[in-house]
mmCIF file of C-alpha atoms and ligand atoms in Angstrom:
data_model
loop_
_atom_site.group_PDB
_atom_site.id
_atom_site.type_symbol
_atom_site.label_atom_id
_atom_site.label_comp_id
_atom_site.label_asym_id
_atom_site.label_seq_id
_atom_site.Cartn_x
_atom_site.Cartn_y
_atom_site.Cartn_z
ATOM 1 C CA MET A 1 79.083 22.114 -61.991
ATOM 2 C CA SER A 2 76.045 22.068 -59.694
ATOM 3 C CA VAL A 3 72.591 20.676 -60.545
ATOM 4 C CA GLN A 4 69.130 22.116 -59.934
ATOM 5 C CA SER A 5 66.980 19.898 -57.732
ATOM 6 C CA THR A 6 63.514 19.996 -56.196
ATOM 7 C CA GLU A 7 63.123 18.777 -52.629
ATOM 8 C CA ILE A 8 60.354 18.539 -50.044
ATOM 9 C CA HIS A 9 60.779 20.269 -46.686
ATOM 10 C CA LEU A 10 58.824 19.882 -43.469
ATOM 11 C CA ALA A 11 57.101 23.270 -43.226
ATOM 12 C CA ALA A 12 55.113 22.664 -40.026
ATOM 13 C CA ARG A 13 54.739 19.930 -37.426
ATOM 14 C CA PRO A 14 51.360 18.235 -37.944
ATOM 15 C CA HIS A 15 48.823 18.267 -35.141
ATOM 16 C CA GLY A 16 46.912 15.012 -35.631
ATOM 17 C CA ALA A 17 46.648 13.900 -39.234
ATOM 18 C CA PRO A 18 49.192 15.647 -41.488
ATOM 19 C CA THR A 19 47.975 17.866 -44.350
ATOM 20 C CA LEU A 20 49.616 19.158 -47.542
ATOM 21 C CA ASP A 21 50.203 22.488 -45.742
ATOM 22 C CA ASP A 22 52.775 20.755 -43.529
ATOM 23 C CA PHE A 23 55.075 20.358 -46.559
ATOM 24 C CA ALA A 24 56.926 22.851 -48.774
ATOM 25 C CA THR A 25 58.372 22.264 -52.235
ATOM 26 C CA VAL A 26 61.741 23.965 -52.541
ATOM 27 C CA ARG A 27 64.044 24.475 -55.522
ATOM 28 C CA THR A 28 67.714 24.236 -54.644
ATOM 29 C CA GLU A 29 71.177 23.880 -56.151
ATOM 30 C CA VAL A 30 73.199 20.780 -55.330
ATOM 31 C CA PRO A 31 77.003 21.050 -55.657
ATOM 32 C CA ASP A 32 79.398 18.511 -57.150
ATOM 33 C CA PRO A 33 80.475 15.680 -54.852
ATOM 34 C CA GLY A 34 83.573 16.266 -52.745
ATOM 35 C CA PRO A 35 86.041 13.562 -51.696
ATOM 36 C CA GLY A 36 84.172 10.514 -50.371
ATOM 37 C CA GLN A 37 80.823 11.786 -51.654
ATOM 38 C CA ILE A 38 78.486 10.711 -54.434
ATOM 39 C CA LEU A 39 75.775 12.603 -56.280
ATOM 40 C CA VAL A 40 72.709 10.438 -56.943
ATOM 41 C CA ARG A 41 69.807 11.130 -59.294
ATOM 42 C CA ASN A 42 67.008 9.567 -57.265
ATOM 43 C CA ALA A 43 64.709 7.343 -59.309
ATOM 44 C CA LEU A 44 62.263 6.216 -56.608
ATOM 45 C CA MET A 45 61.642 7.187 -52.994
ATOM 46 C CA SER A 46 59.694 5.439 -50.280
ATOM 47 C CA VAL A 47 56.942 6.861 -48.089
ATOM 48 C CA ASP A 48 56.646 5.028 -44.769
ATOM 49 C CA PRO A 49 54.447 5.245 -41.647
ATOM 50 C CA TYR A 50 57.468 5.844 -39.347
ATOM 51 C CA MET A 51 57.977 9.218 -41.066
ATOM 52 C CA ARG A 52 54.831 10.457 -39.318
ATOM 53 C CA GLY A 53 56.535 9.915 -35.946
ATOM 54 C CA ARG A 54 59.632 11.817 -37.075
ATOM 55 C CA MET A 55 57.465 14.846 -37.865
ATOM 56 C CA ASP A 56 56.738 15.300 -34.151
ATOM 57 C CA ASP A 57 59.289 17.021 -31.933
ATOM 58 C CA ARG A 58 59.627 14.372 -29.256
ATOM 59 C CA LYS A 59 62.210 11.944 -28.019
ATOM 60 C CA SER A 60 62.101 8.655 -29.892
ATOM 61 C CA TYR A 61 64.369 5.944 -31.244
ATOM 62 C CA VAL A 62 65.188 8.240 -34.167
ATOM 63 C CA ALA A 63 65.689 12.028 -34.255
ATOM 64 C CA PRO A 64 62.782 14.240 -35.364
ATOM 65 C CA PHE A 65 62.855 15.829 -38.824
ATOM 66 C CA ALA A 66 64.027 19.445 -38.678
ATOM 67 C CA LEU A 67 61.612 22.175 -39.669
ATOM 68 C CA GLY A 68 62.539 23.973 -42.883
ATOM 69 C CA ALA A 69 64.892 21.195 -43.955
ATOM 70 C CA PRO A 70 64.418 18.401 -46.470
ATOM 71 C CA LEU A 71 62.691 15.259 -45.220
ATOM 72 C CA GLU A 72 64.635 12.015 -45.349
ATOM 73 C CA GLY A 73 63.840 8.400 -46.132
ATOM 74 C CA GLY A 74 64.710 5.425 -48.288
ATOM 75 C CA ALA A 75 65.502 6.109 -51.942
ATOM 76 C CA VAL A 76 67.133 4.369 -54.889
ATOM 77 C CA GLY A 77 68.808 6.009 -57.836
ATOM 78 C CA GLU A 78 71.764 6.253 -60.160
ATOM 79 C CA VAL A 79 75.133 7.757 -59.310
ATOM 80 C CA VAL A 80 75.758 10.658 -61.689
ATOM 81 C CA ALA A 81 79.074 11.866 -60.234
ATOM 82 C CA SER A 82 81.421 10.324 -57.704
ATOM 83 C CA GLY A 83 84.282 11.495 -55.532
ATOM 84 C CA ALA A 84 84.319 8.188 -53.661
ATOM 85 C CA ASP A 85 86.401 5.083 -54.244
ATOM 86 C CA GLY A 86 84.301 2.109 -55.300
ATOM 87 C CA PHE A 87 81.455 4.153 -56.794
ATOM 88 C CA ARG A 88 81.177 5.438 -60.320
ATOM 89 C CA ALA A 89 78.598 7.076 -62.555
ATOM 90 C CA GLY A 90 75.974 4.544 -63.605
ATOM 91 C CA ASP A 91 75.999 2.572 -60.343
ATOM 92 C CA HIS A 92 72.591 2.033 -58.782
ATOM 93 C CA VAL A 93 72.418 2.675 -55.048
ATOM 94 C CA LEU A 94 70.070 2.516 -52.081
ATOM 95 C CA HIS A 95 70.405 5.274 -49.466
ATOM 96 C CA GLY A 96 68.510 7.372 -46.924
ATOM 97 C CA LEU A 97 68.134 10.751 -48.640
ATOM 98 C CA GLY A 98 64.780 10.566 -50.364
ATOM 99 C CA TRP A 99 62.287 13.445 -50.725
ATOM 100 C CA ARG A 100 64.608 15.136 -53.278
ATOM 101 C CA GLU A 101 65.485 14.678 -56.936
ATOM 102 C CA TYR A 102 69.252 14.768 -56.399
ATOM 103 C CA ALA A 103 70.986 13.528 -53.263
ATOM 104 C CA LEU A 104 74.547 14.467 -52.317
ATOM 105 C CA LEU A 105 75.793 12.056 -49.698
ATOM 106 C CA ASP A 106 78.725 10.396 -48.037
ATOM 107 C CA ALA A 107 79.208 7.191 -50.014
ATOM 108 C CA ARG A 108 79.360 5.243 -46.740
ATOM 109 C CA GLY A 109 75.618 5.859 -46.487
ATOM 110 C CA ALA A 110 74.938 4.145 -49.836
ATOM 111 C CA THR A 111 74.626 0.474 -50.758
ATOM 112 C CA LYS A 112 75.036 -0.682 -54.343
ATOM 113 C CA VAL A 113 72.074 -2.661 -55.692
ATOM 114 C CA ASP A 114 71.867 -4.957 -58.695
ATOM 115 C CA THR A 115 69.035 -4.156 -61.094
ATOM 116 C CA GLY A 116 69.761 -7.479 -62.797
ATOM 117 C CA VAL A 117 68.502 -9.329 -59.703
ATOM 118 C CA ALA A 118 65.347 -7.282 -59.106
ATOM 119 C CA PRO A 119 63.856 -3.984 -60.254
ATOM 120 C CA LEU A 120 64.988 -0.912 -58.310
ATOM 121 C CA GLY A 121 61.707 -0.551 -56.397
ATOM 122 C CA ALA A 122 62.112 -3.986 -54.811
ATOM 123 C CA TYR A 123 65.074 -2.673 -52.799
ATOM 124 C CA LEU A 124 62.695 -0.228 -51.084
ATOM 125 C CA GLY A 125 60.168 -2.973 -50.471
ATOM 126 C CA ILE A 126 60.206 -6.717 -50.496
ATOM 127 C CA LEU A 127 64.003 -7.039 -50.833
ATOM 128 C CA GLY A 128 64.718 -4.083 -48.575
ATOM 129 C CA MET A 129 63.754 -2.801 -45.142
ATOM 130 C CA ILE A 130 60.122 -3.851 -45.619
ATOM 131 C CA GLY A 131 60.881 -7.501 -46.293
ATOM 132 C CA THR A 132 63.444 -7.755 -43.516
ATOM 133 C CA THR A 133 60.943 -6.232 -41.093
ATOM 134 C CA ALA A 134 58.276 -8.788 -42.014
ATOM 135 C CA TYR A 135 60.728 -11.679 -41.720
ATOM 136 C CA ALA A 136 62.307 -10.553 -38.444
ATOM 137 C CA CYS A 137 59.013 -9.749 -36.738
ATOM 138 C CA LEU A 138 57.389 -13.009 -37.807
ATOM 139 C CA MET A 139 60.282 -15.400 -37.288
ATOM 140 C CA ARG A 140 62.232 -13.868 -34.409
ATOM 141 C CA THR A 141 59.921 -11.525 -32.526
ATOM 142 C CA ALA A 142 56.756 -13.625 -32.785
ATOM 143 C CA GLU A 143 58.692 -16.911 -32.895
ATOM 144 C CA PHE A 144 56.552 -18.331 -35.693
ATOM 145 C CA ARG A 145 56.372 -22.130 -35.832
ATOM 146 C CA LYS A 146 54.990 -24.385 -38.531
ATOM 147 C CA GLY A 147 51.313 -25.057 -37.865
ATOM 148 C CA ASP A 148 50.651 -21.696 -36.175
ATOM 149 C CA ALA A 149 47.482 -19.830 -37.059
ATOM 150 C CA VAL A 150 48.582 -16.273 -37.850
ATOM 151 C CA PHE A 151 46.639 -13.019 -37.920
ATOM 152 C CA VAL A 152 48.202 -10.037 -39.725
ATOM 153 C CA SER A 153 46.748 -6.515 -39.611
ATOM 154 C CA SER A 154 47.247 -3.963 -42.400
ATOM 155 C CA ALA A 155 47.743 -7.145 -44.370
ATOM 156 C CA ALA A 156 47.453 -5.546 -47.816
ATOM 157 C CA GLY A 157 50.192 -3.069 -46.933
ATOM 158 C CA ALA A 158 53.891 -3.390 -47.631
ATOM 159 C CA VAL A 159 55.014 -5.210 -44.470
ATOM 160 C CA GLY A 160 51.743 -7.040 -43.838
ATOM 161 C CA SER A 161 51.515 -8.547 -47.304
ATOM 162 C CA VAL A 162 55.016 -9.997 -46.995
ATOM 163 C CA ALA A 163 54.399 -11.236 -43.443
ATOM 164 C CA GLY A 164 51.201 -13.043 -44.420
ATOM 165 C CA GLN A 165 52.779 -14.660 -47.462
ATOM 166 C CA LEU A 166 55.835 -15.764 -45.494
ATOM 167 C CA ALA A 167 53.598 -17.340 -42.864
ATOM 168 C CA ARG A 168 51.692 -19.230 -45.566
ATOM 169 C CA ILE A 169 54.884 -20.373 -47.336
ATOM 170 C CA LYS A 170 56.391 -21.502 -44.036
ATOM 171 C CA GLY A 171 53.476 -23.737 -43.163
ATOM 172 C CA ALA A 172 50.989 -21.734 -41.125
ATOM 173 C CA SER A 173 47.822 -23.711 -40.460
ATOM 174 C CA ARG A 174 45.760 -20.614 -41.258
ATOM 175 C CA VAL A 175 46.627 -17.061 -42.335
ATOM 176 C CA ILE A 176 44.080 -14.344 -41.607
ATOM 177 C CA GLY A 177 44.372 -10.739 -42.718
ATOM 178 C CA SER A 178 42.546 -7.505 -42.051
ATOM 179 C CA ALA A 179 42.504 -4.495 -44.342
ATOM 180 C CA GLY A 180 40.474 -1.362 -44.936
ATOM 181 C CA SER A 181 38.561 -2.036 -48.165
ATOM 182 C CA ALA A 182 36.743 -4.761 -50.074
ATOM 183 C CA ALA A 183 39.307 -4.521 -52.884
ATOM 184 C CA LYS A 184 42.138 -5.148 -50.419
ATOM 185 C CA VAL A 185 40.281 -8.121 -48.939
ATOM 186 C CA SER A 186 39.932 -9.607 -52.441
ATOM 187 C CA TYR A 187 43.637 -9.006 -53.045
ATOM 188 C CA LEU A 188 44.491 -10.966 -49.885
ATOM 189 C CA LEU A 189 42.202 -13.868 -50.714
ATOM 190 C CA ASP A 190 42.567 -14.085 -54.483
ATOM 191 C CA GLU A 191 46.160 -13.029 -55.114
ATOM 192 C CA LEU A 192 48.129 -13.584 -51.920
ATOM 193 C CA GLY A 193 46.515 -16.848 -50.826
ATOM 194 C CA PHE A 194 45.290 -15.801 -47.372
ATOM 195 C CA ASP A 195 42.839 -18.338 -45.902
ATOM 196 C CA ALA A 196 40.533 -15.655 -44.532
ATOM 197 C CA ALA A 197 40.371 -11.880 -44.627
ATOM 198 C CA PHE A 198 37.997 -9.135 -43.547
ATOM 199 C CA ASN A 199 37.456 -5.417 -43.927
ATOM 200 C CA TYR A 200 37.851 -3.910 -40.459
ATOM 201 C CA ARG A 201 35.475 -1.094 -41.457
ATOM 202 C CA ASP A 202 32.603 -3.598 -41.896
ATOM 203 C CA GLY A 203 32.104 -4.260 -38.161
ATOM 204 C CA PRO A 204 33.922 -4.819 -34.865
ATOM 205 C CA VAL A 205 37.345 -6.409 -35.430
ATOM 206 C CA ARG A 206 36.705 -8.656 -32.463
ATOM 207 C CA ASP A 207 33.622 -10.229 -34.074
ATOM 208 C CA GLN A 208 35.136 -10.483 -37.537
ATOM 209 C CA LEU A 209 38.326 -12.057 -36.211
ATOM 210 C CA ALA A 210 36.337 -14.558 -34.152
ATOM 211 C CA ALA A 211 34.475 -15.626 -37.297
ATOM 212 C CA ALA A 212 37.681 -15.827 -39.351
ATOM 213 C CA ALA A 213 39.621 -17.783 -36.716
ATOM 214 C CA PRO A 214 37.246 -20.375 -35.230
ATOM 215 C CA ASP A 215 40.134 -22.254 -33.596
ATOM 216 C CA GLY A 216 41.851 -19.113 -32.328
ATOM 217 C CA ILE A 217 45.236 -17.733 -33.372
ATOM 218 C CA ASP A 218 48.766 -18.497 -32.197
ATOM 219 C CA VAL A 219 50.524 -15.417 -33.596
ATOM 220 C CA TYR A 220 49.348 -11.855 -34.056
ATOM 221 C CA PHE A 221 51.543 -9.723 -36.340
ATOM 222 C CA ASP A 222 50.522 -6.240 -35.220
ATOM 223 C CA ASN A 223 50.791 -3.316 -37.626
ATOM 224 C CA VAL A 224 47.812 -1.412 -36.281
ATOM 225 C CA GLY A 225 47.357 -1.552 -32.462
ATOM 226 C CA GLY A 226 44.093 -0.292 -30.947
ATOM 227 C CA ASP A 227 40.987 -2.379 -31.637
ATOM 228 C CA HIS A 228 43.049 -4.909 -33.619
ATOM 229 C CA LEU A 229 45.363 -5.589 -30.696
ATOM 230 C CA GLU A 230 42.452 -5.966 -28.307
ATOM 231 C CA ALA A 231 40.689 -8.362 -30.704
ATOM 232 C CA ALA A 232 43.879 -10.398 -31.113
ATOM 233 C CA ILE A 233 44.356 -10.733 -27.339
ATOM 234 C CA ALA A 234 40.799 -12.022 -27.111
ATOM 235 C CA ARG A 235 41.415 -14.595 -29.835
ATOM 236 C CA LEU A 236 44.968 -15.729 -29.007
ATOM 237 C CA ASN A 237 45.407 -19.295 -27.807
ATOM 238 C CA VAL A 238 47.390 -20.213 -24.694
ATOM 239 C CA HIS A 239 51.094 -19.377 -25.178
ATOM 240 C CA GLY A 240 50.194 -17.127 -28.102
ATOM 241 C CA ARG A 241 52.689 -14.539 -29.276
ATOM 242 C CA ILE A 242 52.270 -10.959 -30.468
ATOM 243 C CA GLY A 243 54.982 -9.363 -32.596
ATOM 244 C CA VAL A 244 54.412 -5.628 -32.367
ATOM 245 C CA CYS A 245 55.766 -4.228 -35.601
ATOM 246 C CA GLY A 246 53.685 -1.055 -35.679
ATOM 247 C CA MET A 247 50.565 0.645 -34.337
ATOM 248 C CA ILE A 248 49.506 2.885 -37.171
ATOM 249 C CA SER A 249 46.058 3.514 -35.665
ATOM 250 C CA VAL A 250 47.673 5.700 -32.994
ATOM 251 C CA TYR A 251 50.317 7.595 -34.992
ATOM 252 C CA ASN A 252 48.109 10.672 -35.422
ATOM 253 C CA ALA A 253 46.782 10.593 -31.848
ATOM 254 C CA THR A 254 47.004 13.893 -30.014
ATOM 255 C CA GLU A 255 46.234 12.353 -26.601
ATOM 256 C CA PRO A 256 47.512 9.125 -24.982
ATOM 257 C CA VAL A 257 45.442 6.203 -26.232
ATOM 258 C CA PRO A 258 43.833 3.616 -23.919
ATOM 259 C CA ALA A 259 45.457 0.235 -23.446
ATOM 260 C CA PRO A 260 43.633 -2.901 -24.595
ATOM 261 C CA ARG A 261 40.792 -3.347 -22.098
ATOM 262 C CA ASN A 262 41.447 -7.085 -21.950
ATOM 263 C CA LEU A 263 45.190 -6.859 -21.280
ATOM 264 C CA ALA A 264 44.835 -9.007 -18.147
ATOM 265 C CA GLN A 265 44.221 -11.994 -20.430
ATOM 266 C CA VAL A 266 47.982 -12.116 -21.053
ATOM 267 C CA ILE A 267 48.253 -13.742 -17.621
ATOM 268 C CA GLY A 268 45.868 -16.652 -17.941
ATOM 269 C CA LYS A 269 46.852 -17.302 -21.535
ATOM 270 C CA ARG A 270 50.583 -16.804 -20.809
ATOM 271 C CA LEU A 271 50.884 -14.531 -23.848
ATOM 272 C CA THR A 272 54.090 -12.915 -25.043
ATOM 273 C CA LEU A 273 53.920 -9.366 -26.433
ATOM 274 C CA ARG A 274 57.186 -8.064 -27.845
ATOM 275 C CA GLY A 275 58.001 -4.932 -29.811
ATOM 276 C CA MET A 276 60.625 -4.887 -32.532
ATOM 277 C CA LEU A 277 62.658 -2.450 -34.601
ATOM 278 C CA VAL A 278 64.108 -3.666 -37.860
ATOM 279 C CA ALA A 279 67.403 -1.898 -37.123
ATOM 280 C CA ASP A 280 68.045 -4.466 -34.377
ATOM 281 C CA HIS A 281 67.767 -7.342 -36.854
ATOM 282 C CA ARG A 282 70.288 -6.438 -39.548
ATOM 283 C CA ASP A 283 71.924 -9.808 -38.961
ATOM 284 C CA LEU A 284 68.843 -11.484 -40.483
ATOM 285 C CA ARG A 285 69.039 -9.529 -43.733
ATOM 286 C CA ASP A 286 71.239 -11.945 -45.679
ATOM 287 C CA GLU A 287 69.327 -14.974 -44.401
ATOM 288 C CA TYR A 288 66.066 -13.358 -45.460
ATOM 289 C CA LEU A 289 67.395 -12.321 -48.874
ATOM 290 C CA ALA A 290 68.766 -15.800 -49.575
ATOM 291 C CA GLU A 291 65.292 -17.168 -48.903
ATOM 292 C CA ALA A 292 63.170 -14.436 -50.447
ATOM 293 C CA ALA A 293 65.034 -13.381 -53.601
ATOM 294 C CA PRO A 294 64.395 -16.689 -55.457
ATOM 295 C CA LEU A 295 60.764 -16.651 -54.294
ATOM 296 C CA VAL A 296 60.350 -13.119 -55.636
ATOM 297 C CA ALA A 297 62.052 -14.092 -58.893
ATOM 298 C CA ASP A 298 59.769 -17.096 -59.484
ATOM 299 C CA GLY A 299 56.635 -15.223 -58.429
ATOM 300 C CA THR A 300 55.933 -17.226 -55.256
ATOM 301 C CA LEU A 301 56.302 -14.087 -53.139
ATOM 302 C CA LYS A 302 54.311 -11.199 -54.533
ATOM 303 C CA LEU A 303 54.427 -7.520 -53.691
ATOM 304 C CA ARG A 304 52.277 -4.962 -55.327
ATOM 305 C CA GLU A 305 53.596 -1.408 -55.637
ATOM 306 C CA THR A 306 51.564 1.762 -55.841
ATOM 307 C CA VAL A 307 53.723 4.341 -57.599
ATOM 308 C CA HIS A 308 52.970 8.070 -57.488
ATOM 309 C CA GLU A 309 54.562 10.305 -60.099
ATOM 310 C CA GLY A 310 56.909 13.232 -59.475
ATOM 311 C CA ILE A 311 58.579 14.881 -56.501
ATOM 312 C CA GLY A 312 55.706 17.382 -56.249
ATOM 313 C CA ASP A 313 53.337 14.492 -55.536
ATOM 314 C CA ALA A 314 55.442 13.067 -52.695
ATOM 315 C CA PRO A 315 53.468 14.759 -49.855
ATOM 316 C CA ALA A 316 50.164 13.557 -51.363
ATOM 317 C CA ALA A 317 51.644 10.064 -51.714
ATOM 318 C CA PHE A 318 52.580 10.089 -48.042
ATOM 319 C CA LEU A 319 49.061 11.163 -47.019
ATOM 320 C CA SER A 320 47.548 8.575 -49.357
ATOM 321 C CA MET A 321 49.668 5.800 -47.822
ATOM 322 C CA LEU A 322 48.761 6.835 -44.260
ATOM 323 C CA GLY A 323 45.093 7.050 -45.168
ATOM 324 C CA GLY A 324 44.993 3.575 -46.695
ATOM 325 C CA GLN A 325 44.168 4.659 -50.260
ATOM 326 C CA ASP A 326 47.059 2.610 -51.677
ATOM 327 C CA THR A 327 47.859 -1.093 -51.757
ATOM 328 C CA GLY A 328 51.255 -2.733 -51.229
ATOM 329 C CA LYS A 329 54.447 -0.706 -51.097
ATOM 330 C CA VAL A 330 53.941 2.981 -51.783
ATOM 331 C CA LEU A 331 56.666 4.666 -53.832
ATOM 332 C CA VAL A 332 57.182 7.955 -55.646
ATOM 333 C CA ARG A 333 58.939 8.057 -59.018
ATOM 334 C CA LEU A 334 61.193 11.106 -59.156
HETATM 335 P P1 NAP B 1 51.498 0.009 -45.073
HETATM 336 O O1 NAP B 1 50.820 -1.050 -44.300
HETATM 337 O O2 NAP B 1 51.898 -0.285 -46.481
HETATM 338 O O3 NAP B 1 50.652 1.334 -45.132
HETATM 339 C C1 NAP B 1 49.939 1.797 -44.061
HETATM 340 C C2 NAP B 1 48.533 1.151 -44.008
HETATM 341 O O4 NAP B 1 48.019 1.292 -42.704
HETATM 342 C C3 NAP B 1 47.498 1.804 -44.894
HETATM 343 O O5 NAP B 1 47.533 1.291 -46.214
HETATM 344 C C4 NAP B 1 46.188 1.454 -44.188
HETATM 345 O O6 NAP B 1 45.664 0.276 -44.789
HETATM 346 C C5 NAP B 1 46.627 1.113 -42.755
HETATM 347 N N1 NAP B 1 46.008 2.000 -41.776
HETATM 348 C C6 NAP B 1 46.114 3.339 -41.671
HETATM 349 N N2 NAP B 1 45.398 3.788 -40.616
HETATM 350 C C7 NAP B 1 44.824 2.702 -40.057
HETATM 351 C C8 NAP B 1 43.959 2.512 -38.935
HETATM 352 N N3 NAP B 1 43.548 3.550 -38.173
HETATM 353 N N4 NAP B 1 43.546 1.263 -38.647
HETATM 354 C C9 NAP B 1 43.935 0.212 -39.395
HETATM 355 N N5 NAP B 1 44.757 0.326 -40.468
HETATM 356 C C10 NAP B 1 45.198 1.559 -40.782
HETATM 357 O O7 NAP B 1 52.790 0.476 -44.260
HETATM 358 P P2 NAP B 1 54.073 -0.405 -43.951
HETATM 359 O O8 NAP B 1 55.265 0.352 -44.379
HETATM 360 O O9 NAP B 1 53.861 -1.768 -44.439
HETATM 361 O O10 NAP B 1 54.043 -0.418 -42.361
HETATM 362 C C11 NAP B 1 53.106 -1.236 -41.665
HETATM 363 C C12 NAP B 1 53.349 -1.096 -40.182
HETATM 364 O O11 NAP B 1 54.650 -1.590 -39.881
HETATM 365 C C13 NAP B 1 53.296 0.323 -39.666
HETATM 366 O O12 NAP B 1 52.685 0.331 -38.397
HETATM 367 C C14 NAP B 1 54.756 0.702 -39.548
HETATM 368 O O13 NAP B 1 54.971 1.711 -38.598
HETATM 369 C C15 NAP B 1 55.357 -0.614 -39.155
HETATM 370 N N6 NAP B 1 56.781 -0.793 -39.459
HETATM 371 C C16 NAP B 1 57.592 -1.081 -38.409
HETATM 372 C C17 NAP B 1 58.935 -1.307 -38.598
HETATM 373 C C18 NAP B 1 59.791 -1.649 -37.409
HETATM 374 O O14 NAP B 1 61.015 -1.688 -37.528
HETATM 375 N N7 NAP B 1 59.180 -1.916 -36.269
HETATM 376 C C19 NAP B 1 59.483 -1.204 -39.894
HETATM 377 C C20 NAP B 1 58.616 -0.925 -40.951
HETATM 378 C C21 NAP B 1 57.250 -0.717 -40.723
HETATM 379 P P3 NAP B 1 44.105 -0.106 -44.675
HETATM 380 O O15 NAP B 1 43.479 0.221 -45.991
HETATM 381 O O16 NAP B 1 44.138 -1.557 -44.403
HETATM 382 O O17 NAP B 1 43.520 0.721 -43.569
#
């Protein structure tokens, strides 16, 4: 007995910033699971910046989305039918087939999650890929040490808000964040305990960072690239470290973007700049969860979610996340 499902397809490859016309809403029929498969009623799906890169047809660390096919991405939901050993109806699972109401998948692509430990959305955010990314980039890529002054860009976003809080909890001497609105700056200062924060739209990042970090910074957790990276290089102390998690300011670029004009400072300051992909740091997941889950449970580690409603709103949620209209982890309830 098949089920009717609505899914979102990539209708066109965006040129520059994506628009709603690049997506199509498609009604489809999903068959019963075969041997080894499960059918999941998705409850929540994630929209993430990396999805923008997968919309382009170019060689990257992950294959491009196909045109005319459903998009993919992190989702959590409830198994409604199972042909796989170890899974039964009622189980809650995390998997990679979001952007659709019902997902039929090989059970090997699903991980059971415990809604008694944390609400489902947390497995797409602070207790999922997002949290592991923040932990791995801060601790391993940027080699954070107690006493470091840390600057985090897109600090009110999903990854940035976890990275900044982890730095504070682990004994940073100063945690500085940048974000794109006054409300986000207040969130960083008043709710997440950042020592300083600024709105990068208020003036040059370089000047605002200099004012926020009078003694310089030791670590830059880069989510943005561009002017933020250049400002961080200018402000980094000798032997400073840059963990390059993302460069969202260039994801919609249609031409190659210029390098930081002050890149030569990496020599005199002996800076380290290192990119990272969370997929390379799966070994840190359990270590991170052991540390973070109790901190989430007792409220020490906070993550705000912005939840959009309905599969039809998923493209708008994606655009809203990219454009900075939302705070914290952006999800869609399906
Ligand atoms: P997010 O920060 O929750 O959402 C994206 C945010 O980017 C927006 O809210 C917006 O906030 C900011 N933004 C958009 N355009 C900008 C621009 N031109 N300049 C400055 N800020 C801009 O997203 P996330 O999921 O936490 O991801 C954050 C970064 O980590 C992204 O670069 C992403 O690609 C990267 N990432 C990397 C990995 C990895 O394995 N390397 C894994 C996950 C995520 P404002 O209001 O502050 O502008």
